[in-house]
Amino acid sequence: MGGQDARSQQRQPRFLAAGDTAFVVEFGEAVDPAINRQVMDLARAIRQTAPAGVVDLVPTFRSLMVHYDPTTVRRTALEQQVHDLIGSEVEGASAGRLWRMPTLYGGAYGPDLEEVASQTGLAVDAVVECHASVEYEVYMMGFLPGLPYLGILPEALALPRRSEPRVRVPAGSVAIATNLANIYPSESPGGWHILGRTPIELFDLRRPVPILLDAGDRIRFEPIDEDTFTRLHARAETGDPVIEPETEAAS
């Protein structure tokens, strides 16, 4: 009963249709760690219990899309099964993997670092220290293969997006905007503030699983020098693994 009482204090999620082979479970309307944790907990519970007919799960900041096979299960029946899993504790469920992401800050690799320092009133070294001081969670994967949206950025670094987006942002660029951070997995246009670059390949078709990160994983950025960046980048270009997750346990 205690668990049910605690659960009832949270906003009741909304179930929304998304065509004839999917529905969305919406937990809130804000980018909030507590809301995202509910999304990820439900995704883990569904994966652990494996209800018949579930084809894929797509977690976002504040909702979970459930794709299903309508020839295997009726939507109403599956929605009830999913509803019953909300707030449940699943044996063996854990936080995502922890990755330590080597990052070269500033210079040509982080062209917005000094501007961010100016706008926030921090010294350049303080911006780097602040950015690397927290453990980020991968809230969701974005529009590019391997693109992670990371939160929550320290409040001292919260800035709106650039007024003039760049046409080309190099792969591996580590950037911030609003209260989030991200890493560009491939060259792309972008309007976020670039603080540095990681030599790690977030998307590599040579790997058995091309996308390195997953929603629910955790990241710590670790400053490195240019010699280390060059050495790690050379290894990454050969397809060799450069980093491995340290743990799958919660921090």
PDB file of C-alpha atoms in Angstrom:
ATOM      1  CA  MET A   1       0.000   0.000   0.000  1.00  0.00           C
ATOM      2  CA  GLY A   2       2.875   2.377   0.805  1.00  0.00           C
ATOM      3  CA  GLY A   3       4.170   2.116  -2.775  1.00  0.00           C
ATOM      4  CA  GLN A   4       0.701   2.775  -4.165  1.00  0.00           C
ATOM      5  CA  ASP A   5       0.293   5.853  -1.949  1.00  0.00           C
ATOM      6  CA  ALA A   6       3.638   7.268  -3.117  1.00  0.00           C
ATOM      7  CA  ARG A   7       2.716   6.520  -6.721  1.00  0.00           C
ATOM      8  CA  SER A   8      -0.627   8.292  -6.425  1.00  0.00           C
ATOM      9  CA  GLN A   9       1.150  11.509  -5.397  1.00  0.00           C
ATOM     10  CA  GLN A  10       2.770  11.708  -8.838  1.00  0.00           C
ATOM     11  CA  ARG A  11       0.900  13.037 -11.863  1.00  0.00           C
ATOM     12  CA  GLN A  12      -0.982  10.221 -13.520  1.00  0.00           C
ATOM     13  CA  PRO A  13       0.551   9.531 -16.940  1.00  0.00           C
ATOM     14  CA  ARG A  14      -1.504  10.075 -20.091  1.00  0.00           C
ATOM     15  CA  PHE A  15      -1.864   7.391 -22.751  1.00  0.00           C
ATOM     16  CA  LEU A  16      -1.974   8.917 -26.242  1.00  0.00           C
ATOM     17  CA  ALA A  17      -2.577   7.160 -29.557  1.00  0.00           C
ATOM     18  CA  ALA A  18       0.241   7.343 -32.121  1.00  0.00           C
ATOM     19  CA  GLY A  19      -1.176   5.685 -35.215  1.00  0.00           C
ATOM     20  CA  ASP A  20      -2.377   2.102 -35.321  1.00  0.00           C
ATOM     21  CA  THR A  21       0.866   0.444 -34.164  1.00  0.00           C
ATOM     22  CA  ALA A  22       2.059   2.661 -31.305  1.00  0.00           C
ATOM     23  CA  PHE A  23       0.977   4.673 -28.297  1.00  0.00           C
ATOM     24  CA  VAL A  24       2.699   7.191 -26.038  1.00  0.00           C
ATOM     25  CA  VAL A  25       2.845   7.217 -22.244  1.00  0.00           C
ATOM     26  CA  GLU A  26       3.341  10.856 -21.254  1.00  0.00           C
ATOM     27  CA  PHE A  27       4.563  11.600 -17.721  1.00  0.00           C
ATOM     28  CA  GLY A  28       4.844  15.392 -17.786  1.00  0.00           C
ATOM     29  CA  GLU A  29       5.444  18.515 -19.807  1.00  0.00           C
ATOM     30  CA  ALA A  30       8.924  19.614 -18.691  1.00  0.00           C
ATOM     31  CA  VAL A  31      12.561  18.552 -19.026  1.00  0.00           C
ATOM     32  CA  ASP A  32      12.929  17.309 -15.485  1.00  0.00           C
ATOM     33  CA  PRO A  33      15.152  14.565 -14.018  1.00  0.00           C
ATOM     34  CA  ALA A  34      12.321  13.084 -11.952  1.00  0.00           C
ATOM     35  CA  ILE A  35      10.012  12.862 -14.974  1.00  0.00           C
ATOM     36  CA  ASN A  36      12.731  11.321 -17.137  1.00  0.00           C
ATOM     37  CA  ARG A  37      13.487   8.784 -14.424  1.00  0.00           C
ATOM     38  CA  GLN A  38       9.842   7.645 -14.549  1.00  0.00           C
ATOM     39  CA  VAL A  39      10.166   7.247 -18.321  1.00  0.00           C
ATOM     40  CA  MET A  40      13.321   5.164 -18.009  1.00  0.00           C
ATOM     41  CA  ASP A  41      11.952   3.079 -15.131  1.00  0.00           C
ATOM     42  CA  LEU A  42       8.911   2.154 -17.205  1.00  0.00           C
ATOM     43  CA  ALA A  43      11.080   1.305 -20.219  1.00  0.00           C
ATOM     44  CA  ARG A  44      13.214  -0.998 -18.063  1.00  0.00           C
ATOM     45  CA  ALA A  45      10.126  -2.612 -16.545  1.00  0.00           C
ATOM     46  CA  ILE A  46       8.676  -3.327 -19.990  1.00  0.00           C
ATOM     47  CA  ARG A  47      11.979  -4.768 -21.222  1.00  0.00           C
ATOM     48  CA  GLN A  48      12.243  -6.970 -18.146  1.00  0.00           C
ATOM     49  CA  THR A  49       8.683  -8.318 -18.325  1.00  0.00           C
ATOM     50  CA  ALA A  50       8.548  -8.449 -22.145  1.00  0.00           C
ATOM     51  CA  PRO A  51       4.782  -8.186 -22.772  1.00  0.00           C
ATOM     52  CA  ALA A  52       3.670 -10.015 -25.904  1.00  0.00           C
ATOM     53  CA  GLY A  53       3.477  -7.842 -28.992  1.00  0.00           C
ATOM     54  CA  VAL A  54       5.923  -5.110 -27.982  1.00  0.00           C
ATOM     55  CA  VAL A  55       8.173  -4.322 -30.953  1.00  0.00           C
ATOM     56  CA  ASP A  56      10.199  -1.311 -29.802  1.00  0.00           C
ATOM     57  CA  LEU A  57      10.433   1.340 -27.090  1.00  0.00           C
ATOM     58  CA  VAL A  58      11.428   4.969 -27.728  1.00  0.00           C
ATOM     59  CA  PRO A  59      12.079   6.993 -24.558  1.00  0.00           C
ATOM     60  CA  THR A  60      12.120  10.794 -24.709  1.00  0.00           C
ATOM     61  CA  PHE A  61      12.596  13.541 -22.114  1.00  0.00           C
ATOM     62  CA  ARG A  62       9.083  13.140 -20.741  1.00  0.00           C
ATOM     63  CA  SER A  63       7.349  10.252 -22.491  1.00  0.00           C
ATOM     64  CA  LEU A  64       7.748   6.701 -23.729  1.00  0.00           C
ATOM     65  CA  MET A  65       6.518   5.570 -27.140  1.00  0.00           C
ATOM     66  CA  VAL A  66       5.560   1.905 -27.264  1.00  0.00           C
ATOM     67  CA  HIS A  67       5.518   0.283 -30.706  1.00  0.00           C
ATOM     68  CA  TYR A  68       3.527  -2.942 -30.903  1.00  0.00           C
ATOM     69  CA  ASP A  69       2.313  -5.565 -33.352  1.00  0.00           C
ATOM     70  CA  PRO A  70      -1.487  -5.240 -33.634  1.00  0.00           C
ATOM     71  CA  THR A  71      -1.733  -8.781 -34.999  1.00  0.00           C
ATOM     72  CA  THR A  72      -0.320 -10.071 -31.709  1.00  0.00           C
ATOM     73  CA  VAL A  73      -1.944  -7.868 -29.084  1.00  0.00           C
ATOM     74  CA  ARG A  74      -4.793  -5.388 -28.867  1.00  0.00           C
ATOM     75  CA  ARG A  75      -3.837  -1.850 -27.930  1.00  0.00           C
ATOM     76  CA  THR A  76      -6.267  -1.677 -25.013  1.00  0.00           C
ATOM     77  CA  ALA A  77      -4.884  -4.869 -23.515  1.00  0.00           C
ATOM     78  CA  LEU A  78      -1.269  -3.770 -23.909  1.00  0.00           C
ATOM     79  CA  GLU A  79      -2.006  -0.331 -22.472  1.00  0.00           C
ATOM     80  CA  GLN A  80      -3.419  -1.996 -19.368  1.00  0.00           C
ATOM     81  CA  GLN A  81      -0.328  -4.164 -19.004  1.00  0.00           C
ATOM     82  CA  VAL A  82       1.915  -1.120 -19.365  1.00  0.00           C
ATOM     83  CA  HIS A  83      -0.225   0.880 -16.940  1.00  0.00           C
ATOM     84  CA  ASP A  84       0.171  -1.865 -14.334  1.00  0.00           C
ATOM     85  CA  LEU A  85       3.969  -1.644 -14.670  1.00  0.00           C
ATOM     86  CA  ILE A  86       4.140   2.078 -13.893  1.00  0.00           C
ATOM     87  CA  GLY A  87       5.964   2.608 -10.622  1.00  0.00           C
ATOM     88  CA  SER A  88       6.799  -1.085 -10.242  1.00  0.00           C
ATOM     89  CA  GLU A  89      10.155  -2.307  -9.039  1.00  0.00           C
ATOM     90  CA  VAL A  90      11.677  -4.765 -11.473  1.00  0.00           C
ATOM     91  CA  GLU A  91      14.257  -7.214 -10.187  1.00  0.00           C
ATOM     92  CA  GLY A  92      17.623  -6.634 -11.797  1.00  0.00           C
ATOM     93  CA  ALA A  93      16.732  -3.195 -13.158  1.00  0.00           C
ATOM     94  CA  SER A  94      19.627  -0.770 -12.879  1.00  0.00           C
ATOM     95  CA  ALA A  95      20.834   2.594 -13.969  1.00  0.00           C
ATOM     96  CA  GLY A  96      22.485   2.781 -17.367  1.00  0.00           C
ATOM     97  CA  ARG A  97      26.141   2.333 -18.123  1.00  0.00           C
ATOM     98  CA  LEU A  98      28.667   4.908 -16.979  1.00  0.00           C
ATOM     99  CA  TRP A  99      30.999   6.305 -19.660  1.00  0.00           C
ATOM    100  CA  ARG A 100      33.976   8.580 -19.031  1.00  0.00           C
ATOM    101  CA  MET A 101      34.206  10.711 -22.150  1.00  0.00           C
ATOM    102  CA  PRO A 102      37.679  12.192 -22.866  1.00  0.00           C
ATOM    103  CA  THR A 103      37.247  15.762 -24.107  1.00  0.00           C
ATOM    104  CA  LEU A 104      39.649  18.376 -25.449  1.00  0.00           C
ATOM    105  CA  TYR A 105      38.274  21.781 -24.466  1.00  0.00           C
ATOM    106  CA  GLY A 106      38.824  25.125 -26.186  1.00  0.00           C
ATOM    107  CA  GLY A 107      40.857  26.314 -29.142  1.00  0.00           C
ATOM    108  CA  ALA A 108      39.815  25.073 -32.564  1.00  0.00           C
ATOM    109  CA  TYR A 109      38.082  22.149 -30.853  1.00  0.00           C
ATOM    110  CA  GLY A 110      35.902  24.359 -28.648  1.00  0.00           C
ATOM    111  CA  PRO A 111      35.418  27.636 -30.510  1.00  0.00           C
ATOM    112  CA  ASP A 112      32.677  28.915 -28.186  1.00  0.00           C
ATOM    113  CA  LEU A 113      34.466  28.284 -24.905  1.00  0.00           C
ATOM    114  CA  GLU A 114      35.711  31.845 -24.442  1.00  0.00           C
ATOM    115  CA  GLU A 115      32.364  33.334 -25.465  1.00  0.00           C
ATOM    116  CA  VAL A 116      30.566  31.095 -22.969  1.00  0.00           C
ATOM    117  CA  ALA A 117      32.999  32.264 -20.302  1.00  0.00           C
ATOM    118  CA  SER A 118      32.238  35.873 -21.184  1.00  0.00           C
ATOM    119  CA  GLN A 119      28.474  35.376 -21.168  1.00  0.00           C
ATOM    120  CA  THR A 120      28.439  33.465 -17.884  1.00  0.00           C
ATOM    121  CA  GLY A 121      30.976  35.669 -16.111  1.00  0.00           C
ATOM    122  CA  LEU A 122      33.224  32.683 -15.406  1.00  0.00           C
ATOM    123  CA  ALA A 123      36.886  32.194 -16.179  1.00  0.00           C
ATOM    124  CA  VAL A 124      37.606  29.822 -19.060  1.00  0.00           C
ATOM    125  CA  ASP A 125      39.089  27.223 -16.706  1.00  0.00           C
ATOM    126  CA  ALA A 126      36.017  27.556 -14.470  1.00  0.00           C
ATOM    127  CA  VAL A 127      33.710  26.821 -17.410  1.00  0.00           C
ATOM    128  CA  VAL A 128      35.632  23.624 -18.139  1.00  0.00           C
ATOM    129  CA  GLU A 129      35.668  22.631 -14.486  1.00  0.00           C
ATOM    130  CA  CYS A 130      31.944  23.319 -14.128  1.00  0.00           C
ATOM    131  CA  HIS A 131      31.013  21.412 -17.284  1.00  0.00           C
ATOM    132  CA  ALA A 132      33.105  18.403 -16.245  1.00  0.00           C
ATOM    133  CA  SER A 133      31.976  18.473 -12.614  1.00  0.00           C
ATOM    134  CA  VAL A 134      28.642  16.680 -12.967  1.00  0.00           C
ATOM    135  CA  GLU A 135      27.415  13.298 -14.090  1.00  0.00           C
ATOM    136  CA  TYR A 136      25.013  13.635 -17.011  1.00  0.00           C
ATOM    137  CA  GLU A 137      22.256  11.230 -17.893  1.00  0.00           C
ATOM    138  CA  VAL A 138      21.336  10.418 -21.465  1.00  0.00           C
ATOM    139  CA  TYR A 139      17.720  11.579 -21.466  1.00  0.00           C
ATOM    140  CA  MET A 140      16.989  10.534 -25.015  1.00  0.00           C
ATOM    141  CA  MET A 141      18.599   9.890 -28.386  1.00  0.00           C
ATOM    142  CA  GLY A 142      18.149  12.633 -30.970  1.00  0.00           C
ATOM    143  CA  PHE A 143      17.587  13.163 -34.687  1.00  0.00           C
ATOM    144  CA  LEU A 144      21.061  11.943 -35.752  1.00  0.00           C
ATOM    145  CA  PRO A 145      22.135   8.319 -35.206  1.00  0.00           C
ATOM    146  CA  GLY A 146      23.995   8.272 -31.882  1.00  0.00           C
ATOM    147  CA  LEU A 147      23.099  11.830 -30.816  1.00  0.00           C
ATOM    148  CA  PRO A 148      22.545  11.967 -27.026  1.00  0.00           C
ATOM    149  CA  TYR A 149      20.663  14.695 -25.182  1.00  0.00           C
ATOM    150  CA  LEU A 150      22.302  15.030 -21.768  1.00  0.00           C
ATOM    151  CA  GLY A 151      21.109  16.654 -18.564  1.00  0.00           C
ATOM    152  CA  ILE A 152      21.136  18.454 -16.410  1.00  0.00           C
ATOM    153  CA  LEU A 153      23.702  21.144 -17.223  1.00  0.00           C
ATOM    154  CA  PRO A 154      24.938  23.152 -14.202  1.00  0.00           C
ATOM    155  CA  GLU A 155      22.814  26.278 -13.825  1.00  0.00           C
ATOM    156  CA  ALA A 156      25.885  28.519 -14.102  1.00  0.00           C
ATOM    157  CA  LEU A 157      26.315  27.407 -17.740  1.00  0.00           C
ATOM    158  CA  ALA A 158      22.701  27.648 -18.870  1.00  0.00           C
ATOM    159  CA  LEU A 159      22.542  29.775 -22.037  1.00  0.00           C
ATOM    160  CA  PRO A 160      20.104  30.031 -24.955  1.00  0.00           C
ATOM    161  CA  ARG A 161      21.188  28.611 -28.288  1.00  0.00           C
ATOM    162  CA  ARG A 162      23.473  30.635 -30.536  1.00  0.00           C
ATOM    163  CA  SER A 163      21.713  33.390 -32.461  1.00  0.00           C
ATOM    164  CA  GLU A 164      23.478  32.229 -35.626  1.00  0.00           C
ATOM    165  CA  PRO A 165      23.686  28.435 -36.051  1.00  0.00           C
ATOM    166  CA  ARG A 166      26.718  26.954 -37.761  1.00  0.00           C
ATOM    167  CA  VAL A 167      26.360  25.229 -41.102  1.00  0.00           C
ATOM    168  CA  ARG A 168      28.968  22.615 -40.133  1.00  0.00           C
ATOM    169  CA  VAL A 169      29.704  21.284 -36.657  1.00  0.00           C
ATOM    170  CA  PRO A 170      32.447  18.601 -36.592  1.00  0.00           C
ATOM    171  CA  ALA A 171      31.722  15.101 -35.361  1.00  0.00           C
ATOM    172  CA  GLY A 172      32.555  14.663 -31.697  1.00  0.00           C
ATOM    173  CA  SER A 173      31.806  18.281 -30.786  1.00  0.00           C
ATOM    174  CA  VAL A 174      30.697  18.667 -27.165  1.00  0.00           C
ATOM    175  CA  ALA A 175      28.130  21.435 -26.883  1.00  0.00           C
ATOM    176  CA  ILE A 176      25.623  23.071 -24.539  1.00  0.00           C
ATOM    177  CA  ALA A 177      22.336  24.978 -24.840  1.00  0.00           C
ATOM    178  CA  THR A 178      19.557  25.825 -22.365  1.00  0.00           C
ATOM    179  CA  ASN A 179      20.026  23.348 -19.500  1.00  0.00           C
ATOM    180  CA  LEU A 180      21.293  20.497 -21.680  1.00  0.00           C
ATOM    181  CA  ALA A 181      24.504  19.183 -23.218  1.00  0.00           C
ATOM    182  CA  ASN A 182      25.075  16.995 -26.244  1.00  0.00           C
ATOM    183  CA  ILE A 183      27.737  15.386 -28.412  1.00  0.00           C
ATOM    184  CA  TYR A 184      27.459  15.588 -32.198  1.00  0.00           C
ATOM    185  CA  PRO A 185      28.005  12.029 -33.512  1.00  0.00           C
ATOM    186  CA  SER A 186      28.597  13.189 -37.081  1.00  0.00           C
ATOM    187  CA  GLU A 187      29.144  16.430 -38.945  1.00  0.00           C
ATOM    188  CA  SER A 188      25.937  18.424 -38.882  1.00  0.00           C
ATOM    189  CA  PRO A 189      24.528  21.943 -38.790  1.00  0.00           C
ATOM    190  CA  GLY A 190      24.016  23.085 -35.211  1.00  0.00           C
ATOM    191  CA  GLY A 191      23.211  26.045 -33.023  1.00  0.00           C
ATOM    192  CA  TRP A 192      24.610  24.913 -29.682  1.00  0.00           C
ATOM    193  CA  HIS A 193      27.679  26.410 -27.993  1.00  0.00           C
ATOM    194  CA  ILE A 194      30.711  24.198 -28.700  1.00  0.00           C
ATOM    195  CA  LEU A 195      33.019  23.798 -25.691  1.00  0.00           C
ATOM    196  CA  GLY A 196      35.275  21.013 -26.937  1.00  0.00           C
ATOM    197  CA  ARG A 197      35.515  17.752 -28.829  1.00  0.00           C
ATOM    198  CA  THR A 198      35.800  14.091 -27.937  1.00  0.00           C
ATOM    199  CA  PRO A 199      37.745  11.590 -30.077  1.00  0.00           C
ATOM    200  CA  ILE A 200      35.178   8.883 -29.313  1.00  0.00           C
ATOM    201  CA  GLU A 201      33.064   7.640 -32.225  1.00  0.00           C
ATOM    202  CA  LEU A 202      29.437   7.670 -31.075  1.00  0.00           C
ATOM    203  CA  PHE A 203      28.243   6.093 -34.321  1.00  0.00           C
ATOM    204  CA  ASP A 204      30.369   3.558 -36.172  1.00  0.00           C
ATOM    205  CA  LEU A 205      28.926   1.008 -38.598  1.00  0.00           C
ATOM    206  CA  ARG A 206      31.973  -1.223 -38.099  1.00  0.00           C
ATOM    207  CA  ARG A 207      30.798  -2.095 -34.585  1.00  0.00           C
ATOM    208  CA  PRO A 208      28.283  -4.914 -33.922  1.00  0.00           C
ATOM    209  CA  VAL A 209      26.110  -2.239 -32.252  1.00  0.00           C
ATOM    210  CA  PRO A 210      26.866   0.958 -34.215  1.00  0.00           C
ATOM    211  CA  ILE A 211      25.382   3.397 -31.668  1.00  0.00           C
ATOM    212  CA  LEU A 212      27.578   3.639 -28.578  1.00  0.00           C
ATOM    213  CA  LEU A 213      25.190   5.239 -26.097  1.00  0.00           C
ATOM    214  CA  ASP A 214      21.639   4.514 -25.052  1.00  0.00           C
ATOM    215  CA  ALA A 215      18.952   6.424 -23.182  1.00  0.00           C
ATOM    216  CA  GLY A 216      19.552   5.962 -19.454  1.00  0.00           C
ATOM    217  CA  ASP A 217      23.337   5.779 -19.772  1.00  0.00           C
ATOM    218  CA  ARG A 218      25.443   8.234 -17.788  1.00  0.00           C
ATOM    219  CA  ILE A 219      28.411  10.345 -18.892  1.00  0.00           C
ATOM    220  CA  ARG A 220      31.264  12.153 -17.179  1.00  0.00           C
ATOM    221  CA  PHE A 221      33.422  14.423 -19.324  1.00  0.00           C
ATOM    222  CA  GLU A 222      37.152  14.212 -18.586  1.00  0.00           C
ATOM    223  CA  PRO A 223      39.457  16.989 -19.871  1.00  0.00           C
ATOM    224  CA  ILE A 224      42.441  15.803 -21.930  1.00  0.00           C
ATOM    225  CA  ASP A 225      45.310  17.520 -23.758  1.00  0.00           C
ATOM    226  CA  GLU A 226      45.819  17.653 -27.511  1.00  0.00           C
ATOM    227  CA  ASP A 227      48.434  14.873 -27.608  1.00  0.00           C
ATOM    228  CA  THR A 228      46.003  12.518 -25.858  1.00  0.00           C
ATOM    229  CA  PHE A 229      43.198  13.577 -28.206  1.00  0.00           C
ATOM    230  CA  THR A 230      45.356  12.857 -31.264  1.00  0.00           C
ATOM    231  CA  ARG A 231      46.369   9.436 -29.958  1.00  0.00           C
ATOM    232  CA  LEU A 232      42.808   8.407 -29.051  1.00  0.00           C
ATOM    233  CA  HIS A 233      41.420   9.768 -32.300  1.00  0.00           C
ATOM    234  CA  ALA A 234      43.881   7.685 -34.296  1.00  0.00           C
ATOM    235  CA  ARG A 235      42.750   4.562 -32.432  1.00  0.00           C
ATOM    236  CA  ALA A 236      39.081   5.410 -32.970  1.00  0.00           C
ATOM    237  CA  GLU A 237      39.614   5.814 -36.725  1.00  0.00           C
ATOM    238  CA  THR A 238      40.897   2.238 -36.956  1.00  0.00           C
ATOM    239  CA  GLY A 239      37.703   0.953 -35.360  1.00  0.00           C
ATOM    240  CA  ASP A 240      39.415  -0.136 -32.163  1.00  0.00           C
ATOM    241  CA  PRO A 241      37.428   0.417 -28.950  1.00  0.00           C
ATOM    242  CA  VAL A 242      38.741   3.452 -27.101  1.00  0.00           C
ATOM    243  CA  ILE A 243      36.556   3.463 -23.982  1.00  0.00           C
ATOM    244  CA  GLU A 244      34.383   0.902 -22.248  1.00  0.00           C
ATOM    245  CA  PRO A 245      31.590   1.472 -19.739  1.00  0.00           C
ATOM    246  CA  GLU A 246      32.777   1.209 -16.162  1.00  0.00           C
ATOM    247  CA  THR A 247      29.652  -0.098 -14.535  1.00  0.00           C
ATOM    248  CA  GLU A 248      25.945  -0.685 -14.928  1.00  0.00           C
ATOM    249  CA  ALA A 249      25.185   0.112 -11.315  1.00  0.00           C
ATOM    250  CA  ALA A 250      23.655   3.346 -10.170  1.00  0.00           C
ATOM    251  CA  SER A 251      26.022   5.977  -8.828  1.00  0.00           C
TER     252      SER A 251
END
